[in-house]
Short mmCIF file of C-alpha atoms in Angstrom, two decimals:
data_model
loop_
_atom_site.label_atom_id
_atom_site.label_comp_id
_atom_site.label_asym_id
_atom_site.label_seq_id
_atom_site.Cartn_x
_atom_site.Cartn_y
_atom_site.Cartn_z
CA UNK V 1 -72.02 -6.65 24.27
CA UNK V 2 -69.70 -3.92 25.59
CA UNK V 3 -71.33 -0.93 27.13
CA UNK V 4 -71.66 2.48 25.38
CA UNK V 5 -69.08 4.04 27.69
CA UNK V 6 -66.50 1.39 27.01
CA UNK V 7 -66.89 1.84 23.16
CA UNK V 8 -66.40 5.55 23.61
CA UNK V 9 -63.23 4.89 25.50
CA UNK V 10 -61.98 2.52 22.63
CA UNK V 11 -62.94 5.31 20.18
CA UNK V 12 -60.97 7.70 22.05
CA UNK V 13 -57.94 5.51 22.24
CA UNK V 14 -58.12 4.69 18.49
CA UNK V 15 -58.54 8.45 17.59
CA UNK V 16 -55.14 9.05 19.04
CA UNK V 17 -53.64 6.22 16.96
CA UNK V 18 -54.95 7.42 13.58
CA UNK V 19 -51.69 6.92 11.69
CA UNK V 20 -51.36 3.36 12.79
CA UNK V 21 -55.19 2.65 12.21
CA UNK V 22 -54.70 4.19 8.53
CA UNK V 23 -51.64 1.86 7.87
CA UNK V 24 -53.54 -1.22 9.06
CA UNK V 25 -56.57 -0.37 7.17
CA UNK V 26 -54.57 0.42 4.07
CA UNK V 27 -52.87 -2.91 4.21
CA UNK V 28 -56.20 -4.87 4.59
CA UNK V 29 -57.61 -2.87 1.73
CA UNK V 30 -54.80 -3.68 -0.60
CA UNK V 31 -54.92 -7.45 0.13
CA UNK V 32 -58.74 -7.60 0.05
CA UNK V 33 -60.00 -10.92 -1.40
CA UNK V 34 -56.67 -12.63 -0.79
CA UNK V 35 -56.13 -11.83 2.90
CA UNK V 36 -54.37 -14.63 4.57
CA UNK V 37 -53.60 -15.42 8.16
CA UNK V 38 -51.08 -12.93 9.67
CA UNK V 39 -51.11 -10.89 6.37
CA UNK V 40 -50.93 -7.53 8.07
CA UNK V 41 -49.34 -8.74 11.33
CA UNK V 42 -46.86 -5.74 11.51
CA UNK V 43 -49.44 -3.11 10.93
CA UNK V 44 -51.82 -4.76 13.47
CA UNK V 45 -49.04 -5.01 15.99
CA UNK V 46 -48.22 -1.37 15.61
CA UNK V 47 -51.73 -0.39 16.16
CA UNK V 48 -52.21 -2.52 19.17
CA UNK V 49 -49.09 -1.32 20.65
CA UNK V 50 -50.37 2.40 20.30
CA UNK V 51 -53.71 1.52 21.72
CA UNK V 52 -52.07 -0.13 24.83
CA UNK V 53 -49.98 3.06 25.38
CA UNK V 54 -53.02 5.07 25.26
CA UNK V 55 -54.74 3.05 27.80
CA UNK V 56 -51.79 3.47 30.12
CA UNK V 57 -51.66 7.05 29.49
CA UNK V 58 -55.37 7.47 30.48
CA UNK V 59 -55.01 5.25 33.51
CA UNK V 60 -52.00 7.19 34.62
CA UNK V 61 -53.82 10.59 34.21
CA UNK V 62 -56.94 9.31 36.14
CA UNK V 63 -54.71 8.05 39.02
CA UNK V 64 -52.80 11.28 39.41
CA UNK V 65 -56.00 13.47 39.12
CA UNK V 66 -57.56 11.39 42.01
CA UNK V 67 -54.73 12.33 44.22
CA UNK V 68 -55.53 16.08 43.55
CA UNK V 69 -59.28 15.54 43.80
CA UNK V 70 -59.15 13.80 47.17
CA UNK V 71 -56.55 15.95 48.91
CA UNK V 72 -56.95 19.37 47.42
CA UNK V 73 -60.66 19.55 46.39
CA UNK V 74 -59.93 19.78 42.81
CA UNK V 75 -63.16 18.83 40.94
CA UNK V 76 -64.70 19.12 37.46
CA UNK V 77 -65.35 21.26 35.50
CA UNK V 78 -61.60 21.71 35.36
CA UNK V 79 -59.98 25.16 34.66
CA UNK V 80 -56.64 25.01 32.71
CA UNK V 81 -54.45 27.99 32.72
CA UNK V 82 -51.99 27.85 29.81
CA UNK V 83 -49.01 30.03 28.77
CA UNK V 84 -47.60 30.73 25.29
CA UNK V 85 -45.04 27.98 25.34
CA UNK V 86 -47.87 25.40 25.71
CA UNK V 87 -49.68 27.03 22.84
CA UNK V 88 -46.59 26.86 20.63
CA UNK V 89 -46.24 23.16 21.49
CA UNK V 90 -49.89 22.44 20.79
CA UNK V 91 -49.60 24.17 17.38
CA UNK V 92 -46.37 22.44 16.39
CA UNK V 93 -47.80 18.97 17.34
CA UNK V 94 -51.23 19.75 15.74
CA UNK V 95 -53.16 19.20 18.94
CA UNK V 96 -56.71 20.62 19.08
CA UNK V 97 -56.69 21.78 22.71
CA UNK V 98 -60.56 22.13 22.90
CA UNK V 99 -61.07 18.56 21.66
CA UNK V 100 -58.02 16.76 23.32
CA UNK V 101 -57.97 18.32 26.75
CA UNK V 102 -61.42 17.20 27.77
CA UNK V 103 -60.85 13.60 26.56
CA UNK V 104 -57.55 13.47 28.45
CA UNK V 105 -58.86 14.79 31.71
CA UNK V 106 -62.17 12.91 31.30
CA UNK V 107 -64.33 15.86 32.21
CA UNK V 108 -65.47 19.24 31.20
CA UNK V 109 -62.61 21.74 30.72
CA UNK V 110 -62.48 25.41 30.93
CA UNK V 111 -59.31 26.71 29.11
CA UNK V 112 -58.10 30.09 30.03
CA UNK V 113 -55.21 32.56 29.59
CA UNK V 114 -54.15 35.62 31.47
CA UNK V 115 -53.90 39.10 29.93
CA UNK V 116 -50.21 39.13 30.80
CA UNK V 117 -49.79 36.09 28.58
CA UNK V 118 -51.49 37.66 25.75
CA UNK V 119 -49.53 40.92 26.12
CA UNK V 120 -46.23 38.98 26.17
CA UNK V 121 -47.17 37.15 22.93
CA UNK V 122 -48.22 40.30 21.18
CA UNK V 123 -44.70 41.92 22.17
CA UNK V 124 -42.88 39.05 20.76
CA UNK V 125 -44.28 39.83 17.17
CA UNK V 126 -45.04 37.80 14.26
CA UNK V 127 -43.02 34.69 15.07
CA UNK V 128 -45.53 33.69 17.63
CA UNK V 129 -48.55 34.89 15.77
CA UNK V 130 -49.93 31.30 15.66
CA UNK V 131 -49.59 30.83 19.43
CA UNK V 132 -51.35 34.19 19.94
CA UNK V 133 -54.24 33.17 17.75
CA UNK V 134 -54.52 29.81 19.71
CA UNK V 135 -54.60 31.80 23.02
CA UNK V 136 -57.21 34.29 21.81
CA UNK V 137 -59.66 31.38 21.27
CA UNK V 138 -59.93 31.04 25.03
CA UNK V 139 -61.45 33.25 27.77
CA UNK V 140 -59.17 35.70 29.52
CA UNK V 141 -58.61 35.12 33.24
CA UNK V 142 -58.29 38.39 35.17
CA UNK V 143 -55.14 38.92 36.93
CA UNK V 144 -54.44 42.00 39.11
CA UNK V 145 -51.10 42.97 37.47
CA UNK V 146 -50.63 46.52 36.68
CA UNK V 147 -48.10 47.25 34.99
CA UNK V 148 -48.24 43.87 33.02
CA UNK V 149 -45.77 41.30 34.20
CA UNK V 150 -44.12 38.42 32.32
CA UNK V 151 -46.04 35.18 31.81
CA UNK V 152 -43.81 33.33 34.11
CA UNK V 153 -44.30 35.88 36.99
CA UNK V 154 -48.01 36.19 36.39
CA UNK V 155 -48.71 32.47 36.52
CA UNK V 156 -46.41 32.03 39.54
CA UNK V 157 -48.51 34.78 41.29
CA UNK V 158 -51.90 33.00 40.19
CA UNK V 159 -50.44 29.79 41.68
CA UNK V 160 -49.46 31.17 44.93
CA UNK V 161 -52.94 32.74 45.44
CA UNK V 162 -54.45 29.34 45.77
CA UNK V 163 -53.90 27.87 49.07
CA UNK V 164 -55.61 24.68 50.18
CA UNK V 165 -58.22 24.65 47.47
CA UNK V 166 -56.68 24.19 44.12
CA UNK V 167 -58.73 25.58 41.15
CA UNK V 168 -56.39 25.32 38.24
CA UNK V 169 -54.51 23.08 36.11
CA UNK V 170 -51.32 24.83 34.89
CA UNK V 171 -50.14 23.94 31.19
CA UNK V 172 -46.74 25.06 30.33
CA UNK V 173 -43.46 23.81 28.54
CA UNK V 174 -41.22 26.36 30.45
CA UNK V 175 -38.95 24.38 32.60
CA UNK V 176 -38.26 27.30 34.86
CA UNK V 177 -41.93 27.91 35.40
CA UNK V 178 -42.47 24.18 36.03
CA UNK V 179 -39.85 23.98 38.75
CA UNK V 180 -41.37 26.91 40.45
CA UNK V 181 -44.78 25.46 40.26
CA UNK V 182 -43.49 22.27 41.82
CA UNK V 183 -42.42 24.20 44.94
CA UNK V 184 -46.18 25.04 45.65
CA UNK V 185 -48.03 22.04 47.14
CA UNK V 186 -51.04 20.71 45.10
CA UNK V 187 -50.35 22.46 41.72
CA UNK V 188 -51.16 20.04 38.85
CA UNK V 189 -48.91 20.64 35.80
CA UNK V 190 -49.77 19.61 32.13
CA UNK V 191 -47.14 19.44 29.40
CA UNK V 192 -46.93 18.14 25.89
CA UNK V 193 -44.78 15.29 25.07
CA UNK V 194 -44.52 12.52 22.52
CA UNK V 195 -47.23 14.37 20.48
CA UNK V 196 -49.67 14.26 23.24
CA UNK V 197 -50.87 15.85 26.50
CA UNK V 198 -49.51 14.50 29.65
CA UNK V 199 -49.92 15.41 33.37
CA UNK V 200 -46.83 15.59 35.61
CA UNK V 201 -46.47 13.44 38.58
CA UNK V 202 -47.16 15.02 41.95
CA UNK V 203 -44.21 17.01 43.28
CA UNK V 204 -42.29 16.33 46.45
CA UNK V 205 -43.98 19.45 48.05
CA UNK V 206 -47.42 17.94 47.21
CA UNK V 207 -46.57 14.61 48.71
CA UNK V 208 -45.32 16.23 51.84
CA UNK V 209 -48.48 18.32 52.10
CA UNK V 210 -50.53 15.19 51.71
CA UNK V 211 -48.67 13.40 54.45
CA UNK V 212 -48.47 16.28 56.90
CA UNK V 213 -52.06 16.03 58.43
CA UNK V 214 -51.41 12.43 59.35
CA UNK V 215 -48.10 13.35 61.05
CA UNK V 216 -49.84 16.17 63.10
CA UNK V 217 -52.64 13.82 64.26
CA UNK V 218 -49.95 11.19 65.33
CA UNK V 219 -48.14 13.99 67.29
CA UNK V 220 -51.31 15.15 68.85
CA UNK V 221 -52.21 11.58 70.04
CA UNK V 222 -48.74 11.02 71.37
CA UNK V 223 -48.83 14.21 73.40
CA UNK V 224 -52.21 13.37 74.76
CA UNK V 225 -50.96 10.04 76.08
CA UNK V 226 -47.92 11.70 77.69
CA UNK V 227 -50.02 14.30 79.49
CA UNK V 228 -53.25 12.30 80.56
CA UNK V 229 -51.71 8.85 80.40
CA UNK V 230 -52.84 5.96 78.24
CA UNK V 231 -56.45 5.25 78.56
CA UNK V 232 -57.48 1.77 79.48
CA UNK V 233 -59.54 0.10 76.89
CA UNK V 234 -63.19 -0.21 78.01
CA UNK V 235 -64.29 -3.64 78.79
CA UNK V 236 -67.01 -5.00 76.64
CA UNK V 237 -70.14 -6.20 78.27
CA UNK V 238 -71.03 -9.72 77.43
CA UNK V 239 -74.30 -9.91 75.87
CA UNK V 240 -76.48 -12.96 77.00
CA UNK V 241 -79.41 -14.57 75.25
CA UNK V 242 -82.04 -11.94 74.60
CA UNK V 243 -85.71 -12.66 75.45
CA UNK V 244 -88.46 -12.25 72.91
CA UNK V 245 -89.66 -8.79 72.19
CA UNK V 246 -92.71 -8.11 74.34
CA UNK V 247 -94.48 -6.24 71.77
CA UNK V 248 -94.43 -9.32 69.40
CA UNK V 249 -95.60 -11.87 72.00
CA UNK V 250 -99.33 -12.55 72.32
CA UNK V 251 -101.02 -11.89 75.54
CA UNK V 252 -102.04 -14.87 77.70
CA UNK V 253 -105.53 -15.60 77.73
CA UNK V 254 -107.37 -16.15 80.99
CA UNK V 255 -108.48 -19.84 81.40
CA UNK V 256 -112.19 -20.53 81.53
CA UNK V 257 -113.73 -23.28 83.71
CA UNK V 258 -116.70 -25.36 82.48
CA UNK V 259 -119.48 -26.66 84.64
CA UNK V 260 -121.20 -29.94 84.01
CA UNK V 261 -123.56 -28.18 81.65
CA UNK V 262 -120.59 -26.83 79.78
CA UNK V 263 -121.32 -23.34 80.86
CA UNK V 264 -118.44 -20.86 81.35
CA UNK V 265 -117.76 -19.96 84.94
CA UNK V 266 -116.14 -16.67 85.89
CA UNK V 267 -113.64 -16.27 88.73
CA UNK V 268 -116.29 -15.87 91.40
CA UNK V 269 -118.07 -18.97 90.32
CA UNK V 270 -114.75 -20.93 90.65
CA UNK V 271 -114.16 -19.71 94.21
CA UNK V 272 -117.79 -20.71 95.16
CA UNK V 273 -117.30 -24.24 93.74
CA UNK V 274 -114.09 -24.80 95.84
CA UNK V 275 -115.95 -23.67 98.96
CA UNK V 276 -118.65 -26.14 98.36
CA UNK V 277 -116.29 -28.97 97.95
CA UNK V 278 -114.64 -28.17 101.11
CA UNK V 279 -117.72 -28.26 102.97
CA UNK V 280 -118.79 -31.59 101.61
CA UNK V 281 -115.49 -33.11 102.61
CA UNK V 282 -115.85 -31.50 106.16
CA UNK V 283 -119.31 -33.05 106.61
CA UNK V 284 -118.18 -36.46 105.43
CA UNK V 285 -115.29 -36.37 107.83
CA UNK V 286 -117.67 -35.29 110.71
CA UNK V 287 -120.06 -38.20 109.89
CA UNK V 288 -117.48 -40.73 110.08
#
């Protein structure tokens, strides 16, 4: 029987294929009682294809997030900083960010907006009222911009403030902002495409930053060899057979000598008996 975690994953995949699941269920319901083999093959194939795409999507996200987690100390709960363009796309594609974002990132998510983003949406008027309403649902991240900057400049500044430790995912649909974020190493970018949330692949700057420490270590080792010479490899000592552990070996018992009457003799009695034997032998030799 599949585990509870696997069942939850399959439920997550199916929740993103609701239209295909509805079509397949409708087909089966219409042919209830007279369902034949391969009766709803087209609908089932469509549902299966959708689920396979969702599996690939989640695996891709897990693989990319692991790069940021291992190299830039990015860990849950994740903070997502979004702009107005991302809110507009979420509203257009009917994506519930509070529900879908934790599922996609597979962790707790704290979605935030900056005050500059809110001010910009307010200035743009009623055309972006829906996006403004979406952004106001989330906590406001404090930014030190006085006077207020544009959303692009504000988010660029927030990204540059992070050095080695990355603390935010940046969610945007703005191509200019995306290109600017890609110039900063270690910045994960989220966007909406094909009616779903996706994470952008690591930028070239991020890949170079990941590979840089390895190159520096190699240069240091080469410089050390050039200055001090190449160290000889230490010879390994051959290990012979080991004796028994002295603590685990029983102590030798002293031998006891018995007389004709089977009485125990101590060490003094033993030497006395030897002396008497020697005397007897000496007397016998003299008598002869």
